[in-house]
Structure formats: structure tokens, C-alpha cells
Tab-separated table of C-alpha atoms in Angstrom:
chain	number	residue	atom	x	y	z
J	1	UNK	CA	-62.613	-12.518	-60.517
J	2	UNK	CA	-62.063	-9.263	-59.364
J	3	UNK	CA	-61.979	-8.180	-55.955
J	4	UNK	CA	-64.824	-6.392	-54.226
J	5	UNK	CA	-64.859	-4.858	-50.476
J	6	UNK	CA	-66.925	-6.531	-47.526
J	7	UNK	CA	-69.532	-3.476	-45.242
J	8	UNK	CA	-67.020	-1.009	-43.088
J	9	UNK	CA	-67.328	-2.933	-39.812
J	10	UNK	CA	-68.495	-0.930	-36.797
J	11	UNK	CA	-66.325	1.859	-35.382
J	12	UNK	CA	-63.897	0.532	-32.490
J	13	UNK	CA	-62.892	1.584	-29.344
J	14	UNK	CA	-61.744	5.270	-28.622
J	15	UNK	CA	-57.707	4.839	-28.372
J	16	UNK	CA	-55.323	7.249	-26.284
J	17	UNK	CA	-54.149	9.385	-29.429
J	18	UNK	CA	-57.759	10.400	-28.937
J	19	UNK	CA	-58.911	8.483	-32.213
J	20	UNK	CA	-60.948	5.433	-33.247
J	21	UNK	CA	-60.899	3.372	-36.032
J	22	UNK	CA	-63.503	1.140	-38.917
J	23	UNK	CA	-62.132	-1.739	-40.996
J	24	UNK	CA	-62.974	-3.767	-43.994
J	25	UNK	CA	-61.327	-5.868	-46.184
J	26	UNK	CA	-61.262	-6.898	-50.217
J	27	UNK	CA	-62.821	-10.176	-49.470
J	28	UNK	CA	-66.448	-9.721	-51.139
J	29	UNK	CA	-65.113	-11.575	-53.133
J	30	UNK	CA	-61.441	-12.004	-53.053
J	31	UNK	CA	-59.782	-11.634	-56.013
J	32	UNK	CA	-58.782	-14.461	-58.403
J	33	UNK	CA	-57.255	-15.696	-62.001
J	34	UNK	CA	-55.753	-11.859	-62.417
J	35	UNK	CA	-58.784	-10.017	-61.239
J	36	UNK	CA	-57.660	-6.680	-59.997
J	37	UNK	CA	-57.065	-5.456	-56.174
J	38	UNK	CA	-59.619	-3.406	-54.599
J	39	UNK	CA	-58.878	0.513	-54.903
J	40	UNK	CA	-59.285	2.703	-51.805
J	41	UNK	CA	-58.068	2.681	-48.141
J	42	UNK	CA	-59.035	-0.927	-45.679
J	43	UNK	CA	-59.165	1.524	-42.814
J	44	UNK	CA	-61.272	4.938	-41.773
J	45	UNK	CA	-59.760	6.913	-38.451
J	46	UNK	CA	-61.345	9.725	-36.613
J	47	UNK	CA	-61.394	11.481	-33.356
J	48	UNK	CA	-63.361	9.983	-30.604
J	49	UNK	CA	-65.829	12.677	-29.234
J	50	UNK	CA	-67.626	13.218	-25.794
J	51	UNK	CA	-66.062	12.986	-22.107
J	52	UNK	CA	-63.311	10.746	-23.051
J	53	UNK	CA	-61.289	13.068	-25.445
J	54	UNK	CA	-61.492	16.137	-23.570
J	55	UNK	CA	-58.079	17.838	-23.758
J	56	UNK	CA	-56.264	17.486	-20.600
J	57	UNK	CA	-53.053	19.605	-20.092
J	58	UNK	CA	-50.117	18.997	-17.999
J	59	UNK	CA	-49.402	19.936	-14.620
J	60	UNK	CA	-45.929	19.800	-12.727
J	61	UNK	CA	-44.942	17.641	-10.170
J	62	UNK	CA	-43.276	18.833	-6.973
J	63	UNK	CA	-39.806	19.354	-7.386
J	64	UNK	CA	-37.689	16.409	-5.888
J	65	UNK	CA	-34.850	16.804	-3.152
J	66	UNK	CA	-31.216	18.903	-3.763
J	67	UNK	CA	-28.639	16.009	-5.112
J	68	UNK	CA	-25.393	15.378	-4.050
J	69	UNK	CA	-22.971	17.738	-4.876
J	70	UNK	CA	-21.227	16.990	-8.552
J	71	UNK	CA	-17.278	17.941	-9.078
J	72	UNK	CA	-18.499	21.302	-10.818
J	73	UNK	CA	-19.470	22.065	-7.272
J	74	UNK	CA	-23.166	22.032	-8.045
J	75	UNK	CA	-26.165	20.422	-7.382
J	76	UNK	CA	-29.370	20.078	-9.379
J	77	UNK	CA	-33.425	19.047	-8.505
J	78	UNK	CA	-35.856	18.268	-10.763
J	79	UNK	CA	-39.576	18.146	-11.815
J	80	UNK	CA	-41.468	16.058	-14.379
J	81	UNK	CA	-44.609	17.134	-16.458
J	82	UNK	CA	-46.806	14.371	-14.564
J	83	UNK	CA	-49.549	15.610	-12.552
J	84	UNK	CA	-51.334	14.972	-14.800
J	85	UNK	CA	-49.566	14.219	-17.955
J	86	UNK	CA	-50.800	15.784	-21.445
J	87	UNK	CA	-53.281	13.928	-23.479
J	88	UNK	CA	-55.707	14.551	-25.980
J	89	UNK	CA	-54.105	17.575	-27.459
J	90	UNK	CA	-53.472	19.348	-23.913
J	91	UNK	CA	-50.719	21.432	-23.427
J	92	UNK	CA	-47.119	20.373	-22.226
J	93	UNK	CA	-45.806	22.506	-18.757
J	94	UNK	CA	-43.899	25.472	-19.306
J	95	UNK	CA	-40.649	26.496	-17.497
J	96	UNK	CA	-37.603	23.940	-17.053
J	97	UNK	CA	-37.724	20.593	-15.764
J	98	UNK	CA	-34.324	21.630	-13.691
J	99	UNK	CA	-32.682	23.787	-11.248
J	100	UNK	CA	-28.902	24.023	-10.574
J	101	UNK	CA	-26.832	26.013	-7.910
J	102	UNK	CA	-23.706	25.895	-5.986
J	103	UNK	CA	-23.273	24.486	-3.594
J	104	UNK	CA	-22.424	26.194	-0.429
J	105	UNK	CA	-19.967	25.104	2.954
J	106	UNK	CA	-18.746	21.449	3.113
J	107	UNK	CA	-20.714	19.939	0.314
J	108	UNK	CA	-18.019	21.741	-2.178
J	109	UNK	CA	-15.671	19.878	-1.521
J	110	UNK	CA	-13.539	18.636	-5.253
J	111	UNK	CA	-13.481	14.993	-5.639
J	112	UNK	CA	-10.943	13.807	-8.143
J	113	UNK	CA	-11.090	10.549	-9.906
J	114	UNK	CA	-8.917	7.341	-9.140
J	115	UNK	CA	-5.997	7.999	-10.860
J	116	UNK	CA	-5.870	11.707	-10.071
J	117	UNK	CA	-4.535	13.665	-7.803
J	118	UNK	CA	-5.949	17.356	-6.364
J	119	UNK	CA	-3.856	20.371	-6.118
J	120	UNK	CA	-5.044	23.660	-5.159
J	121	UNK	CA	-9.022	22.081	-6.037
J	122	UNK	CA	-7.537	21.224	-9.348
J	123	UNK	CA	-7.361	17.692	-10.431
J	124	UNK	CA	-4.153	16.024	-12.367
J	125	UNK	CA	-3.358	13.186	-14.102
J	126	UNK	CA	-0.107	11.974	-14.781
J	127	UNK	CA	0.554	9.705	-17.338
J	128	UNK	CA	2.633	6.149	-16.639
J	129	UNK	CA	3.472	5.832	-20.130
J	130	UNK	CA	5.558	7.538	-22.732
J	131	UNK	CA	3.950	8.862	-26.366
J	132	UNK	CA	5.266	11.629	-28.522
J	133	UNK	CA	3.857	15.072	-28.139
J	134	UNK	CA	1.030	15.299	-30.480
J	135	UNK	CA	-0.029	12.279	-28.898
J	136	UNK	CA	-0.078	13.437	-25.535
J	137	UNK	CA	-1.605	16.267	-26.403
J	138	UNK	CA	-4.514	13.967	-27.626
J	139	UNK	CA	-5.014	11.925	-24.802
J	140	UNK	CA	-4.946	14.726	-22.622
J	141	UNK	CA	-7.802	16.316	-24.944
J	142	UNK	CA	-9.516	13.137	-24.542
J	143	UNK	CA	-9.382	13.734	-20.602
J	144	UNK	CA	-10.617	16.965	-21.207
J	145	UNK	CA	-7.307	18.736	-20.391
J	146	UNK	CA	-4.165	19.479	-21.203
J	147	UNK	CA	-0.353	19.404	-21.383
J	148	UNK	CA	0.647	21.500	-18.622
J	149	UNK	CA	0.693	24.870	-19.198
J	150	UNK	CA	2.187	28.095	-16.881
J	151	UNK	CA	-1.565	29.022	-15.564
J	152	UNK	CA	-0.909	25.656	-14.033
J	153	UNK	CA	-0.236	25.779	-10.376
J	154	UNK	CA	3.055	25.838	-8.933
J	155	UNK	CA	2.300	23.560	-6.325
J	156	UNK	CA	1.810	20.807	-9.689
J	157	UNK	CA	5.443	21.294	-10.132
J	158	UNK	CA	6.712	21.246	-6.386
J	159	UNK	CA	4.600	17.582	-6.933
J	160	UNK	CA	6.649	16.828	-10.385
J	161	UNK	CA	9.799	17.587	-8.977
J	162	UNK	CA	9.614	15.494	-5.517
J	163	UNK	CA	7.885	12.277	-7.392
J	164	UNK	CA	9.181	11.869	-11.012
J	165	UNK	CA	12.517	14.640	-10.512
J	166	UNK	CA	14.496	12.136	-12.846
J	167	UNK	CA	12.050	11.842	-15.364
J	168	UNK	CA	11.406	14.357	-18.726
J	169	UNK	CA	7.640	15.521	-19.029
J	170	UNK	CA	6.462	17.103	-22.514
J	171	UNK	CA	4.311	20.259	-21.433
J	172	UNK	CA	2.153	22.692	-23.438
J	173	UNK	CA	4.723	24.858	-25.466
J	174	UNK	CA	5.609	24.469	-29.298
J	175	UNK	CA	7.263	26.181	-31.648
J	176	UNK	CA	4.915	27.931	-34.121
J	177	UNK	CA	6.996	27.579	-37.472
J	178	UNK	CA	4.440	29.658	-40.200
J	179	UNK	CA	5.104	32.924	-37.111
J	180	UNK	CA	8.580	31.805	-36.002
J	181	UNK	CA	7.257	31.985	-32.221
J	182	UNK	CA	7.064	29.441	-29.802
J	183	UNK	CA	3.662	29.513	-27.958
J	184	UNK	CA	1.529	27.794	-25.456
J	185	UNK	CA	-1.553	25.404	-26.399
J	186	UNK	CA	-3.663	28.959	-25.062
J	187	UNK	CA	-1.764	30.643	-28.420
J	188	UNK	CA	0.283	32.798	-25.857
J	189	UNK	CA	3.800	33.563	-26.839
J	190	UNK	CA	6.411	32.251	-24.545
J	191	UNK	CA	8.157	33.823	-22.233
J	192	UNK	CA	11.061	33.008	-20.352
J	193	UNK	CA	9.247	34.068	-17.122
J	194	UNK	CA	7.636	30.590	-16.920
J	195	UNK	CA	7.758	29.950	-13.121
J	196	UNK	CA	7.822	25.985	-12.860
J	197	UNK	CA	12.049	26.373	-13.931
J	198	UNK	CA	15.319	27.799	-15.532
J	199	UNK	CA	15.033	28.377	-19.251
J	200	UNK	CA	18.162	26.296	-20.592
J	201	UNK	CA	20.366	28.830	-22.143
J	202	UNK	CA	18.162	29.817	-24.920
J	203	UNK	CA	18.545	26.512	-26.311
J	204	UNK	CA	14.336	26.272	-27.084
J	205	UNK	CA	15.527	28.361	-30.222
J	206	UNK	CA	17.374	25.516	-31.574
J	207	UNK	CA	15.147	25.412	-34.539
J	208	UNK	CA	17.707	23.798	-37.615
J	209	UNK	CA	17.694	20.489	-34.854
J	210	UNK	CA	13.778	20.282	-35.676
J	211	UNK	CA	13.315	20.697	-31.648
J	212	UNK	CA	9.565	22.704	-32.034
J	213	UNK	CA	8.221	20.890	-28.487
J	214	UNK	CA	8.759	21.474	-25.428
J	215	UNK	CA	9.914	19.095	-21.806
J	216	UNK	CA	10.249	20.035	-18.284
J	217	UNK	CA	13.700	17.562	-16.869
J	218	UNK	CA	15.398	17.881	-14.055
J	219	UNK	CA	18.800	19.802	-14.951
J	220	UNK	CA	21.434	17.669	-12.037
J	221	UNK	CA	24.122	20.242	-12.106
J	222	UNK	CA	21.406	23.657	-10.345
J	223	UNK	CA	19.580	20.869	-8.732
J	224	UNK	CA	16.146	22.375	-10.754
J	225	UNK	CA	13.751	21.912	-13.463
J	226	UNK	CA	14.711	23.444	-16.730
J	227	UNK	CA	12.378	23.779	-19.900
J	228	UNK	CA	14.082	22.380	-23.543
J	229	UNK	CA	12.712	22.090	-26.306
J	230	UNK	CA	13.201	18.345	-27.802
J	231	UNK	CA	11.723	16.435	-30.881
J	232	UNK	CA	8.111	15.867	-30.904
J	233	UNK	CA	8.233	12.435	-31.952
J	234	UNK	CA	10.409	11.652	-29.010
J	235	UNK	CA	8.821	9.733	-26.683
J	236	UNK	CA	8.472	11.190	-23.200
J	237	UNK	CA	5.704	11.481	-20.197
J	238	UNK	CA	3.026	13.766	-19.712
């Protein structure tokens, strides 16, 4: 017995994608024993017509109030395409959905995040546990930052040196071996003008010891910081 389709039934309501629908289904007479399927589509679709599928376009609504001030000393409003919404094929709203600007007088003020502290409107971390250099490097990357670095501020070192003097902190300098330079992580060359301390003798061109990264440690006998280079898979602060 092979299958045969029952009348298109009437055409349905008129739906929000602006379209409205007929059914009918291979039931006149079902098929049986290996008769074959009905051929053709169970369902017909076409737009609804008249008053209710009139485009209507979108409109903005008014723009909300300033927000607080965020710790890239902005602060941002917005507006949503909702007044009215698009249907039917209207248009969306043009122009952005956002506004930023800076923010002016006392809202500017830097907040840093627990475990930070602000210097000069900057904000450090400082690590309480040891890794080698490439790996401090990474989870500073994964802070968003860096190894510290001579645009640093010198007020971060005046904090180094009067909280963790006795303790060795990798920083940003390496020795480039394919150029035979050492450089910062900015690819500037070094120089031994680097304010935060004493350069130790010339001793960062210790290459044959496989020293290529660099530590600020306090140096006892000048009573100052002094910048060595060291192993990188030693395992110092940051």
C-alpha cells in the first residue's frame, strides 16, 4: 500500500518572523507492506500580509546614566535598539550602542586589586613564590604585565629595597645569544645606566657560566641593589 497525502489543512496563524504556515501529512492512506513514502514537502510557509506584517524599524532608547569609573580611568553609558525593536524586516538603529570618556576630578582615582600595590598610579604585584625566569615571565604575561623593566618607576625599587632588601628578584633583562646583546623584554639593549642599582662589575657578561637572565639582590658590602645576571632555571622571585 503506498502512501498517499491527506488535503493541505488551512493556513495558521501569522508568526513573528512575519510568516504562516499549512500542513498535511502521508496518511491518505499510510503506507504499508513496502509501499513507498509520499514525495514532496508536509509543510507550505509564506509571509503573512495586511496590518500585522508591516515592517517596523528600530528606534533607540535613551541613553542610561555615566557608570562608575573603571581602572582605565573611564566610564561608559549605553543605549539599546528597543523603542521599538525591529520586526518584520525593519531596520536595526544605526550609530553605537556605547559611549566612553575619561573621567575627570576625583572619580580617577586608580584602584589596584587585592594583592597589589599602587605606585606612582601604577599597580604591582609581587610574587610570594619562587619560579625560574621563563616562568615568571609567563605568569606575569598572564597578569598582563611584566618582569620589571627600567621604564618602571623608581619609587617600585625604593619599595623592593625597604620590604624584600634580602631577597633576589629576576627582572626583565636577558641575554640575546643569536645578537650577543643583552636586552630588555621591550628589545632595548642594555645599558649600564639602569637607575634601580650598581651594575656588578661587568659580571652580566659572564656568558661561558650560561648566566643569560637577569636579578636585582641586595649587594651587603655598598649597602645597594646591584643587577647580575644568574641562570634562568634558577629559582628566584619576581
Amino acid at each position: 500500500i503506498h502512501g498517499g497525502w491527506t488535503s493541505w489543512s488551512s493556513w495558521g496563524t501569522c508568526f513573528s518572523d512575519c510568516e504562516h504556515h499549512r500542513l498535511r501529512s502521508c496518511t491518505n492512506p499510510t503506507p504499508q507492506h513496502g509501499g513507498t513514502n509520499c514525495t514532496g514537502d508536509d509543510t507550505l510557509s509564506k509571509e503573512c500580509t495586511g496590518d500585522l506584517c508591516k515592517p517596523i524599524h528600530g528606534g533607540w532608547s535613551s541613553w542610561s546614566s555615566w557608570g562608575m569609573c573603571s581602572s582605565d580611568c573611564q566610564h561608559h553609558r549605553s543605549r539599546s535598539c528597543n523603542n521599538p525593536t525591529p520586526q518584520h524586516g525593519g531596520t536595526n538603529c544605526t550609530g553605537d550602542n556605547t559611549l566612553s570618556q575619561g573621567c575627570t576630578g576625583g572619580m580617577c582615582t586608580r584602584v589596584c586589586p587585592d594583592g597589589y600595590v599602587e605606585i606612582e598610579s601604577q599597580c604591582f604585584f609581587m610574587a610570594n613564590e619562587r619560579m625560574n625566569w621563563d616562568n615568571a615571565k609567563k605568569r606575569c604575561e598572564g597578569l598582563s604585565s611584566q618582569l620589571a623593566s627600567p621604564e618602571f618607576p623608581m619609587a617600585l625599587r625604593d619599595f623592593v629595597i625597604n620590604n624584600f632588601s634580602k631577597l633576589s628578584f629576576w627582572i626583565g633583562g636577558r641575554y640575546n645569544e643569536n645578537s650577543d646583546v643583552w636586552q630588555w623584554l621591550s628589545g632595548a639593549p642594555f645599558s649600564t645606566s639602569f637607575p634601580w642599582g650598581i651594575n656588578d662589575r661587568g659580571e652580566q657578561q659572564d656568558k661561558g657560566e650560561h648566566q643569560h637572565c637577569m636579578i636585582l639582590r641586595y649587594f651587603p658590602i655598598q649597602d645597594e641593589q646591584e643587577y647580575v645576571d644568574n641562570r634562568c632555571e634558577k629559582m628566584n622571585y619576581f
